[in-house]
Amino acid sequence: MSQMTQTAASEARPYHHGDLSRALVEAARRILETEGPAALSLRAVAREAGVSPAAPYHHFKDKGELLDAVAHEGWAALDTALDAARRKAVDGKERMTGLGVAYVGFARENPALYRVMYDCSRDKDALPEQMKEEGAYCQVRNTIGERSGGTVSPIDLELATIAAWCAAHGLAEMASFKQFDALKDALGGEEAFLRAVFEHLGMFAKFDQA
Amino acid sequence: MSQMTQTAASEARPYHHGDLSRALVEAARRILETEGPAALSLRAVAREAGVSPAAPYHHFKDKGELLDAVAHEGWAALDTALDAARRKAVDGKERMTGLGVAYVGFARENPALYRVMYDCSRDKDALPEQMKEEGAYCQVRNTIGERSGGTVSPIDLELATIAAWCAAHGLAEMASFKQFDALKDALGGEEAFLRAVFEHLGMFAKFDQA
DNA sequence: CACCGATCCTAACAACGTCAAGATAATCTT
DNA sequence: AAGATTATCTTGACGTTGTTAGGATCGGTG
């Protein structure tokens, strides 16, 4: 045991790896960050982990299942990013736009990972199960609920959460488009741009107490 | 000439195809509709068009350029769909939500094509050039502009357009998720669900004249 | 008619996802 | 402790993909 996640094929690892499934997921994330999603082949992951092309099949049914594991870690990371953003702001409105900015920021800083997360979701036509009763999605719902003072019907709360989530996702996918560069400059940078867009999404006004 | 877009390899077509680039794009769209995006290989397209695997390279630099052509047609189709929706409604608010519903409807009815459209855009980090001065994006901007009575600053108009576009795109990508099935049923179907979400996106309220 | 460029085909390459069979090591049984 | 079992990893192969090189065929121009 005590295999110490090695960064590549090196130091003559023993025949049995120790924790290959973990090493594979980490190798995949490393490739995503450094070479982009196009370079993420199963064989490349195995290579990066210092293992034969067929080895991953003892830990994952196929390539999709490996990506599922990567996506799972991605959702967890997004969760903690949103959690941090939610704690930072006290004001209700700022807390909401702060969440949005943090969401898009995460997608912009981890574009390849973000893509994998949604590609996996699309293949199953569902966000990960875990998001239902906890996780990032619920953070958004709770934040909206708090801000409304708890007087909102469950259906309206769900609709508002969906609306917010969709808007953030759409913005996350488009924020990198060159078309908006001039506008970003005019507004004083990317974050100002994001805040401006979120302010135009006045979707929570109807829930404001004040 | 007079080649009549043939639906597959058949009737012993002459050595020179006549209009292969067009036939390839149509073959690609056919595959997208019937077998989904995973089956869309260059070789499959060539097969469907009744031509050798290397033939497409005389008309497109690589697979990406073929997909660009497919995406281009997709944007045109989306444009006409939005145009029809815009004409149908007279009331300003209904015209806006009608646009949104039509947008998501297009994405839901042509999911594979819609995916290709955005995948191509992402590869270039930009929406197609044509969208800037005309096309679907401008229809949204114009509709917002009309509704505001023309009193909105160019920057605010652009921001509102981006906000609306992002929200619609996000909803288009998520509307198929199973998580929302119960909610759709509770609201009386998919379109009612879409309208409800768009109503929660009160992003145009600040532009209302009344 | 001879030529030429455009178009298409065949053949091949490397890389990919995946599987079957064999080698190796850790674990369990007695 | 020895043998048997099971999990893990490797080698080698198959079919498919994107792409390229070189040869065949056609339409149009001189």
Coordinates of C-alpha atoms (C1' of nucleotides) in Angstrom, one line a residue:
Chain A
M1 CA 0.0 0.0 0.0
S2 CA 1.1 3.6 0.4
Q3 CA 1.5 4.2 -3.3
M4 CA 1.6 8.0 -3.3
T5 CA -0.3 9.1 -6.4
Q6 CA 2.6 9.2 -8.9
T7 CA 2.5 11.9 -11.5
A8 CA 3.3 9.7 -14.5
A9 CA 4.9 6.4 -15.4
S10 CA 8.0 6.5 -13.2
E11 CA 9.9 4.9 -10.4
A12 CA 9.1 1.4 -11.5
R13 CA 5.8 0.9 -9.9
P14 CA 4.9 -2.6 -8.8
Y15 CA 2.7 -4.8 -11.0
H16 CA -0.3 -3.9 -9.0
H17 CA -0.9 -0.2 -8.9
G18 CA -2.5 0.2 -5.5
D19 CA -5.2 2.7 -6.4
L20 CA -5.5 2.8 -10.2
S21 CA -9.0 4.1 -10.4
R22 CA -8.0 7.2 -8.5
A23 CA -4.8 7.6 -10.5
L24 CA -6.8 7.4 -13.7
V25 CA -9.2 10.1 -12.7
E26 CA -6.4 12.3 -11.7
A27 CA -4.5 11.6 -14.9
A28 CA -7.7 12.5 -16.9
R29 CA -8.0 15.8 -15.1
R30 CA -4.4 16.5 -15.7
I31 CA -4.8 15.9 -19.4
L32 CA -7.9 18.0 -19.5
E33 CA -6.1 21.0 -18.0
T34 CA -3.0 20.8 -20.0
E35 CA -4.1 19.5 -23.4
G36 CA -7.8 20.1 -23.6
P37 CA -10.8 17.9 -24.1
A38 CA -9.8 16.8 -27.6
A39 CA -6.7 15.0 -26.3
L40 CA -8.7 13.1 -23.7
S41 CA -8.6 9.5 -25.0
L42 CA -8.7 6.5 -22.8
R43 CA -5.3 5.4 -24.1
A44 CA -3.8 8.8 -23.3
V45 CA -5.2 8.5 -19.8
A46 CA -3.7 5.1 -19.4
R47 CA -0.4 6.3 -20.8
E48 CA -0.4 9.3 -18.4
A49 CA -1.0 6.9 -15.5
G50 CA 1.8 4.7 -16.7
V51 CA -0.3 1.7 -17.4
S52 CA -1.4 -0.4 -20.5
P53 CA -4.3 0.7 -22.7
A54 CA -6.5 -2.1 -21.4
A55 CA -5.9 -1.7 -17.7
P56 CA -8.6 0.9 -17.1
Y57 CA -11.2 -1.7 -18.0
H58 CA -10.7 -3.4 -14.7
H59 CA -11.9 -0.3 -12.9
F60 CA -14.4 1.2 -15.4
K61 CA -16.9 -0.4 -17.7
D62 CA -15.9 1.9 -20.5
K63 CA -14.6 5.3 -21.3
G64 CA -17.9 6.9 -20.4
E65 CA -17.7 5.5 -16.9
L66 CA -14.3 7.1 -16.4
L67 CA -15.6 10.4 -17.5
D68 CA -18.5 10.0 -15.1
A69 CA -16.0 9.8 -12.3
V70 CA -14.2 12.9 -13.6
A71 CA -17.5 14.7 -13.8
H72 CA -18.5 13.7 -10.3
E73 CA -15.3 15.3 -9.0
G74 CA -16.2 18.3 -11.1
W75 CA -19.6 18.7 -9.5
A76 CA -18.1 18.4 -6.1
A77 CA -15.6 21.2 -6.9
L78 CA -18.3 23.4 -8.2
D79 CA -20.2 22.8 -5.0
T80 CA -17.4 24.0 -2.8
A81 CA -16.8 27.0 -5.1
L82 CA -20.5 28.0 -4.8
D83 CA -20.4 27.4 -1.0
A84 CA -17.5 29.7 -0.6
A85 CA -19.2 32.4 -2.7
R86 CA -22.4 32.1 -0.7
R87 CA -20.6 32.6 2.6
K88 CA -18.7 35.6 1.4
A89 CA -21.8 37.8 0.8
V90 CA -24.3 38.8 3.5
D91 CA -26.7 40.9 1.5
G92 CA -29.3 38.9 -0.3
K93 CA -29.0 40.4 -3.7
E94 CA -25.2 40.4 -3.6
R95 CA -25.3 36.8 -2.5
M96 CA -27.3 35.9 -5.5
T97 CA -25.2 37.7 -8.1
G98 CA -22.1 36.5 -6.2
L99 CA -23.3 32.9 -6.7
G100 CA -23.8 33.6 -10.4
V101 CA -20.4 35.1 -10.9
A102 CA -18.8 32.3 -8.9
Y103 CA -20.6 29.7 -11.1
V104 CA -19.4 31.3 -14.4
G105 CA -16.0 31.8 -12.9
F106 CA -15.7 28.1 -12.2
A107 CA -16.7 27.3 -15.7
R108 CA -14.2 29.8 -17.1
E109 CA -11.3 28.5 -15.0
N110 CA -12.1 24.8 -15.7
P111 CA -13.6 24.9 -19.2
A112 CA -12.7 21.4 -20.2
L113 CA -13.8 19.9 -16.9
Y114 CA -17.1 21.9 -17.1
R115 CA -17.6 20.5 -20.6
V116 CA -17.2 17.0 -19.4
M117 CA -19.6 17.6 -16.6
Y118 CA -22.4 18.6 -18.9
D119 CA -21.5 16.1 -21.6
C120 CA -22.0 13.3 -19.1
S121 CA -25.2 14.8 -17.9
R122 CA -26.6 15.1 -21.4
D123 CA -25.8 11.5 -22.1
K124 CA -28.2 10.5 -19.3
D125 CA -30.5 13.5 -19.7
A126 CA -30.1 14.3 -16.1
L127 CA -28.0 16.2 -13.7
P128 CA -26.2 13.9 -11.3
E129 CA -28.4 12.3 -8.7
Q130 CA -26.5 13.8 -5.9
M131 CA -27.5 17.3 -7.0
K132 CA -31.1 16.7 -6.1
E133 CA -31.0 16.6 -2.3
E134 CA -27.7 18.3 -1.8
G135 CA -25.0 20.0 -3.8
A136 CA -24.7 23.1 -5.9
Y137 CA -28.2 23.1 -7.3
C138 CA -29.6 23.1 -3.8
Q139 CA -27.4 25.9 -2.8
V140 CA -29.0 28.0 -5.4
R141 CA -32.5 27.0 -4.4
N142 CA -31.7 27.6 -0.7
T143 CA -30.3 31.0 -1.5
I144 CA -33.4 32.0 -3.4
G145 CA -35.6 30.6 -0.7
E146 CA -33.8 32.5 2.0
R147 CA -34.0 35.7 0.1
S148 CA -37.8 35.3 -0.3
G149 CA -38.3 34.9 3.4
G150 CA -39.7 31.4 2.9
T151 CA -43.0 32.7 1.6
V152 CA -42.7 31.2 -1.9
S153 CA -44.6 28.2 -3.1
P154 CA -42.4 25.1 -3.8
I155 CA -43.3 25.3 -7.5
D156 CA -42.2 28.9 -7.8
L157 CA -39.1 28.2 -5.9
E158 CA -38.2 25.3 -8.2
L159 CA -39.0 27.4 -11.3
A160 CA -36.9 30.3 -10.1
T161 CA -34.0 27.9 -9.4
I162 CA -34.2 26.4 -12.8
A163 CA -34.3 29.9 -14.4
A164 CA -31.3 31.0 -12.4
W165 CA -29.4 27.8 -13.2
C166 CA -30.1 27.9 -16.9
A167 CA -29.1 31.6 -17.1
A168 CA -25.8 30.9 -15.4
H169 CA -25.1 27.8 -17.6
G170 CA -25.9 29.8 -20.7
L171 CA -23.7 32.6 -19.7
A172 CA -20.9 30.2 -18.7
E173 CA -20.9 28.7 -22.2
M174 CA -21.0 32.0 -24.0
A175 CA -18.8 34.2 -21.8
S176 CA -15.7 33.1 -23.8
F177 CA -17.2 34.2 -27.2
K178 CA -15.1 36.9 -28.8
Q179 CA -18.3 38.8 -29.8
F180 CA -18.5 40.2 -26.3
D181 CA -14.9 41.3 -25.9
A182 CA -15.7 44.9 -26.8
L183 CA -18.5 45.0 -24.4
K184 CA -16.3 43.6 -21.6
D185 CA -13.8 46.3 -22.2
A186 CA -16.4 49.0 -22.2
L187 CA -17.7 47.7 -18.8
G188 CA -14.2 47.3 -17.3
G189 CA -13.4 43.7 -17.5
E190 CA -14.9 40.2 -17.3
E191 CA -16.4 40.3 -13.9
A192 CA -18.1 43.7 -14.4
F193 CA -19.5 42.2 -17.6
L194 CA -20.9 39.2 -15.7
R195 CA -22.4 41.3 -13.0
A196 CA -24.1 43.5 -15.6
V197 CA -25.6 40.6 -17.3
F198 CA -26.9 39.1 -14.1
E199 CA -28.4 42.4 -13.2
H200 CA -30.4 42.3 -16.3
L201 CA -31.7 39.0 -15.2
G202 CA -34.0 40.5 -12.6
M203 CA -35.6 37.1 -12.1
F204 CA -35.6 37.3 -8.3
A205 CA -37.3 40.7 -8.0
K206 CA -40.7 39.1 -7.4
F207 CA -39.3 37.3 -4.4
D208 CA -37.7 40.3 -2.7
Q209 CA -39.0 41.1 0.7
A210 CA -38.1 44.8 0.6
Chain B
M1 CA -26.4 18.0 -64.1
S2 CA -29.9 17.4 -62.8
Q3 CA -28.7 15.0 -60.2
M4 CA -31.6 15.0 -57.9
T5 CA -30.2 14.7 -54.4
Q6 CA -30.1 11.0 -54.1
T7 CA -30.9 9.5 -50.8
A8 CA -28.1 7.0 -50.8
A9 CA -25.7 5.1 -53.0
S10 CA -28.1 4.1 -55.9
E11 CA -28.8 4.2 -59.5
A12 CA -25.2 4.1 -60.6
R13 CA -24.4 7.8 -60.4
P14 CA -21.8 9.1 -62.8
Y15 CA -18.1 9.3 -61.8
H16 CA -18.5 13.0 -61.0
H17 CA -21.2 13.6 -58.5
G18 CA -22.5 16.9 -59.7
D19 CA -22.9 18.7 -56.3
L20 CA -21.2 16.6 -53.7
S21 CA -20.7 19.3 -51.1
R22 CA -24.4 19.8 -51.0
A23 CA -25.1 16.1 -50.9
L24 CA -22.6 15.6 -48.1
V25 CA -24.3 18.3 -45.9
E26 CA -27.6 16.7 -46.5
A27 CA -26.3 13.3 -45.7
A28 CA -24.8 14.6 -42.5
R29 CA -28.1 16.1 -41.5
R30 CA -29.9 12.9 -42.3
I31 CA -27.5 10.9 -40.1
L32 CA -27.9 13.4 -37.3
E33 CA -31.6 13.1 -37.3
T34 CA -31.8 9.3 -37.6
E35 CA -28.8 8.0 -35.7
G36 CA -27.7 10.9 -33.5
P37 CA -24.5 12.8 -33.1
A38 CA -22.4 9.8 -32.0
A39 CA -22.9 8.2 -35.4
L40 CA -21.8 11.3 -37.3
S41 CA -18.4 10.2 -38.7
L42 CA -16.9 11.5 -41.9
R43 CA -16.9 8.0 -43.3
A44 CA -20.5 7.5 -42.4
V45 CA -21.4 10.7 -44.2
A46 CA -19.4 9.6 -47.3
R47 CA -21.1 6.2 -47.1
E48 CA -24.6 7.8 -46.9
A49 CA -23.8 10.0 -49.9
G50 CA -22.6 6.9 -51.8
V51 CA -19.0 8.0 -52.1
S52 CA -15.6 7.0 -51.0
P53 CA -14.2 8.0 -47.6
A54 CA -11.7 10.4 -49.2
A55 CA -14.1 12.1 -51.5
P56 CA -15.2 14.8 -49.0
Y57 CA -11.7 16.1 -48.8
H58 CA -12.1 17.7 -52.2
H59 CA -14.9 19.9 -50.9
F60 CA -14.0 20.4 -47.2
K61 CA -10.6 20.8 -45.6
D62 CA -11.5 18.4 -42.8
K63 CA -14.4 17.0 -40.8
G64 CA -14.7 20.3 -38.9
E65 CA -15.3 22.2 -42.0
L66 CA -18.1 19.9 -43.0
L67 CA -19.7 20.4 -39.6
D68 CA -19.3 24.1 -40.1
A69 CA -21.4 23.9 -43.2
V70 CA -24.0 21.8 -41.3
A71 CA -24.0 24.3 -38.5
H72 CA -24.5 27.2 -40.9
E73 CA -27.7 25.6 -42.2
G74 CA -28.7 25.1 -38.6
W75 CA -28.4 28.8 -37.8
A76 CA -30.4 29.7 -40.9
A77 CA -33.1 27.3 -39.8
L78 CA -33.2 28.7 -36.3
D79 CA -33.4 32.2 -37.9
T80 CA -36.5 31.4 -39.8
A81 CA -38.1 29.6 -36.8
L82 CA -37.6 32.7 -34.7
D83 CA -38.8 34.9 -37.5
A84 CA -42.1 33.0 -37.7
A85 CA -42.5 33.2 -33.9
R86 CA -42.0 36.9 -33.9
R87 CA -44.6 37.5 -36.5
K88 CA -47.2 35.4 -34.8
A89 CA -47.4 37.5 -31.6
V90 CA -48.4 41.2 -31.5
D91 CA -48.2 41.9 -27.8
G92 CA -44.7 42.9 -26.7
K93 CA -44.5 40.6 -23.8
E94 CA -46.0 37.6 -25.6
R95 CA -43.7 38.3 -28.5
M96 CA -40.7 38.0 -26.2
T97 CA -41.7 34.8 -24.4
G98 CA -42.9 33.4 -27.8
L99 CA -39.4 34.0 -29.1
G100 CA -38.0 32.1 -26.1
V101 CA -40.4 29.2 -26.5
A102 CA -39.6 29.0 -30.2
Y103 CA -35.9 29.0 -29.5
V104 CA -36.1 26.1 -27.0
G105 CA -38.6 24.4 -29.3
F106 CA -36.1 24.4 -32.1
A107 CA -33.4 23.0 -29.9
R108 CA -35.7 20.3 -28.7
E109 CA -36.8 19.3 -32.1
N110 CA -33.3 19.3 -33.6
P111 CA -31.2 18.3 -30.6
A112 CA -28.3 16.9 -32.6
L113 CA -28.2 19.8 -35.0
Y114 CA -28.4 22.2 -32.1
R115 CA -25.4 20.5 -30.5
V116 CA -23.4 20.7 -33.7
M117 CA -24.2 24.4 -34.0
Y118 CA -22.8 25.2 -30.6
D119 CA -19.9 22.8 -30.8
C120 CA -18.7 24.6 -33.9
S121 CA -19.2 27.9 -32.2
R122 CA -17.2 26.8 -29.2
D123 CA -14.3 25.7 -31.3
K124 CA -13.9 29.2 -32.6
D125 CA -15.1 30.9 -29.4
A126 CA -17.6 32.9 -31.4
L127 CA -21.1 32.7 -32.7
P128 CA -21.1 32.7 -36.5
E129 CA -20.1 36.0 -38.1
Q130 CA -23.5 36.2 -39.9
M131 CA -25.2 36.5 -36.5
K132 CA -23.7 39.9 -35.8
E133 CA -25.5 42.1 -38.3
E134 CA -28.4 39.9 -39.1
G135 CA -29.9 36.6 -38.1
A136 CA -31.4 35.1 -35.0
Y137 CA -29.4 37.1 -32.5
C138 CA -30.5 40.4 -34.0
Q139 CA -34.1 39.3 -34.0
V140 CA -33.9 39.0 -30.2
R141 CA -32.2 42.4 -29.9
N142 CA -34.7 44.1 -32.2
T143 CA -37.6 42.6 -30.3
I144 CA -36.2 43.9 -27.1
G145 CA -35.5 47.2 -28.6
E146 CA -39.0 47.5 -30.0
R147 CA -40.5 46.7 -26.7
S148 CA -38.5 49.3 -24.9
G149 CA -39.7 52.0 -27.3
G150 CA -36.2 52.7 -28.4
T151 CA -35.2 54.5 -25.3
V152 CA -32.6 52.1 -24.2
S153 CA -28.9 52.7 -24.3
P154 CA -27.0 50.5 -26.8
I155 CA -25.0 48.9 -24.0
D156 CA -28.2 48.1 -22.0
L157 CA -29.8 46.7 -25.1
E158 CA -26.8 44.5 -25.8
L159 CA -26.7 43.3 -22.2
A160 CA -30.4 42.5 -22.2
T161 CA -30.0 40.6 -25.5
I162 CA -27.1 38.6 -24.1
A163 CA -29.1 37.8 -20.9
A164 CA -32.0 36.6 -22.9
W165 CA -29.9 34.6 -25.3
C166 CA -28.0 32.9 -22.5
A167 CA -31.1 32.1 -20.6
A168 CA -32.7 30.5 -23.7
H169 CA -29.6 28.5 -24.5
G170 CA -29.3 27.3 -20.9
L171 CA -32.9 26.2 -20.9
A172 CA -32.6 24.6 -24.3
E173 CA -29.8 22.4 -23.0
M174 CA -31.6 21.5 -19.8
A175 CA -35.2 21.1 -20.8
S176 CA -34.6 17.5 -21.6
F177 CA -33.4 16.6 -18.1
K178 CA -35.5 14.1 -16.3
Q179 CA -35.3 16.0 -13.1
F180 CA -37.9 18.4 -14.5
D181 CA -40.4 15.8 -15.6
A182 CA -42.5 16.0 -12.5
L183 CA -42.6 19.7 -12.7
K184 CA -43.6 19.7 -16.3
D185 CA -46.5 17.4 -15.5
A186 CA -47.6 19.6 -12.6
L187 CA -47.7 22.6 -15.0
G188 CA -49.5 20.8 -17.8
G189 CA -46.8 19.9 -20.3
E190 CA -43.6 21.1 -21.8
E191 CA -44.7 24.4 -23.3
A192 CA -46.3 25.5 -20.1
F193 CA -43.1 24.6 -18.3
L194 CA -41.1 26.7 -20.7
R195 CA -43.4 29.6 -20.4
A196 CA -43.3 29.4 -16.6
V197 CA -39.5 29.5 -16.6
F198 CA -39.4 32.4 -18.9
E199 CA -41.9 34.3 -16.8
H200 CA -39.5 33.9 -13.9
L201 CA -36.9 35.5 -16.0
G202 CA -38.3 39.0 -15.6
M203 CA -35.3 40.4 -17.4
F204 CA -37.2 42.8 -19.6
A205 CA -39.3 44.4 -16.9
K206 CA -37.0 47.4 -16.7
F207 CA -37.6 48.1 -20.3
D208 CA -41.4 48.0 -20.2
Q209 CA -43.1 51.1 -21.3
A210 CA -46.2 50.5 -19.4
Chain C
dC1 C1' -8.1 16.1 -80.7
dA2 C1' -4.9 16.7 -76.9
dC3 C1' -4.4 18.5 -72.7
dC4 C1' -5.4 19.9 -67.9
dG5 C1' -7.5 20.6 -63.8
dA6 C1' -11.2 19.1 -61.0
dT7 C1' -13.1 15.2 -59.1
dC8 C1' -13.3 10.6 -57.4
dC9 C1' -11.2 5.9 -56.0
dT10 C1' -8.0 2.6 -53.8
dA11 C1' -4.7 1.8 -50.4
dA12 C1' -2.4 2.9 -46.6
dC13 C1' -1.1 5.1 -41.9
dA14 C1' -1.6 6.1 -37.0
dA15 C1' -4.7 6.5 -33.3
dC16 C1' -8.8 5.2 -31.1
dG17 C1' -12.2 2.0 -28.0
dT18 C1' -12.6 -2.5 -26.8
dC19 C1' -12.0 -7.4 -26.0
dA20 C1' -9.8 -12.1 -25.3
dA21 C1' -6.0 -14.7 -23.3
dG22 C1' -2.2 -15.0 -20.7
dA23 C1' 1.0 -13.4 -16.8
dT24 C1' 1.5 -11.8 -12.1
dA25 C1' 0.5 -10.7 -7.5
dA26 C1' -2.4 -10.4 -3.4
dT27 C1' -5.6 -12.8 -0.7
dC28 C1' -8.1 -16.6 1.1
dT29 C1' -8.5 -21.5 2.5
dT30 C1' -7.0 -25.4 4.8
Chain D
dA1 C1' 3.0 -22.8 5.0
dA2 C1' 1.2 -24.5 0.6
dG3 C1' -2.1 -24.4 -2.7
dA4 C1' -6.1 -22.4 -4.8
dT5 C1' -8.7 -18.4 -5.9
dT6 C1' -9.4 -13.9 -7.4
dA7 C1' -8.1 -9.3 -8.7
dT8 C1' -5.2 -6.8 -11.4
dC9 C1' -2.2 -5.8 -15.2
dT10 C1' 0.0 -6.9 -20.1
dT11 C1' 0.1 -8.3 -24.7
dG12 C1' -2.0 -8.7 -29.0
dA13 C1' -5.6 -8.3 -31.9
dC14 C1' -10.1 -6.5 -34.3
dG15 C1' -12.8 -3.1 -36.3
dT16 C1' -13.5 1.9 -36.9
dT17 C1' -12.1 6.6 -37.3
dG18 C1' -9.6 10.9 -39.6
dT19 C1' -6.4 11.8 -43.0
dT20 C1' -3.0 11.6 -46.8
dA21 C1' -0.7 9.9 -51.1
dG22 C1' -1.0 8.3 -55.7
dG23 C1' -3.5 6.7 -59.5
dA24 C1' -8.0 6.6 -62.4
dT25 C1' -11.6 9.2 -64.7
dC26 C1' -14.2 12.9 -66.4
dG27 C1' -15.5 17.9 -68.2
dG28 C1' -14.0 21.7 -70.4
dT29 C1' -10.4 24.6 -73.0
dG30 C1' -6.8 25.1 -76.3

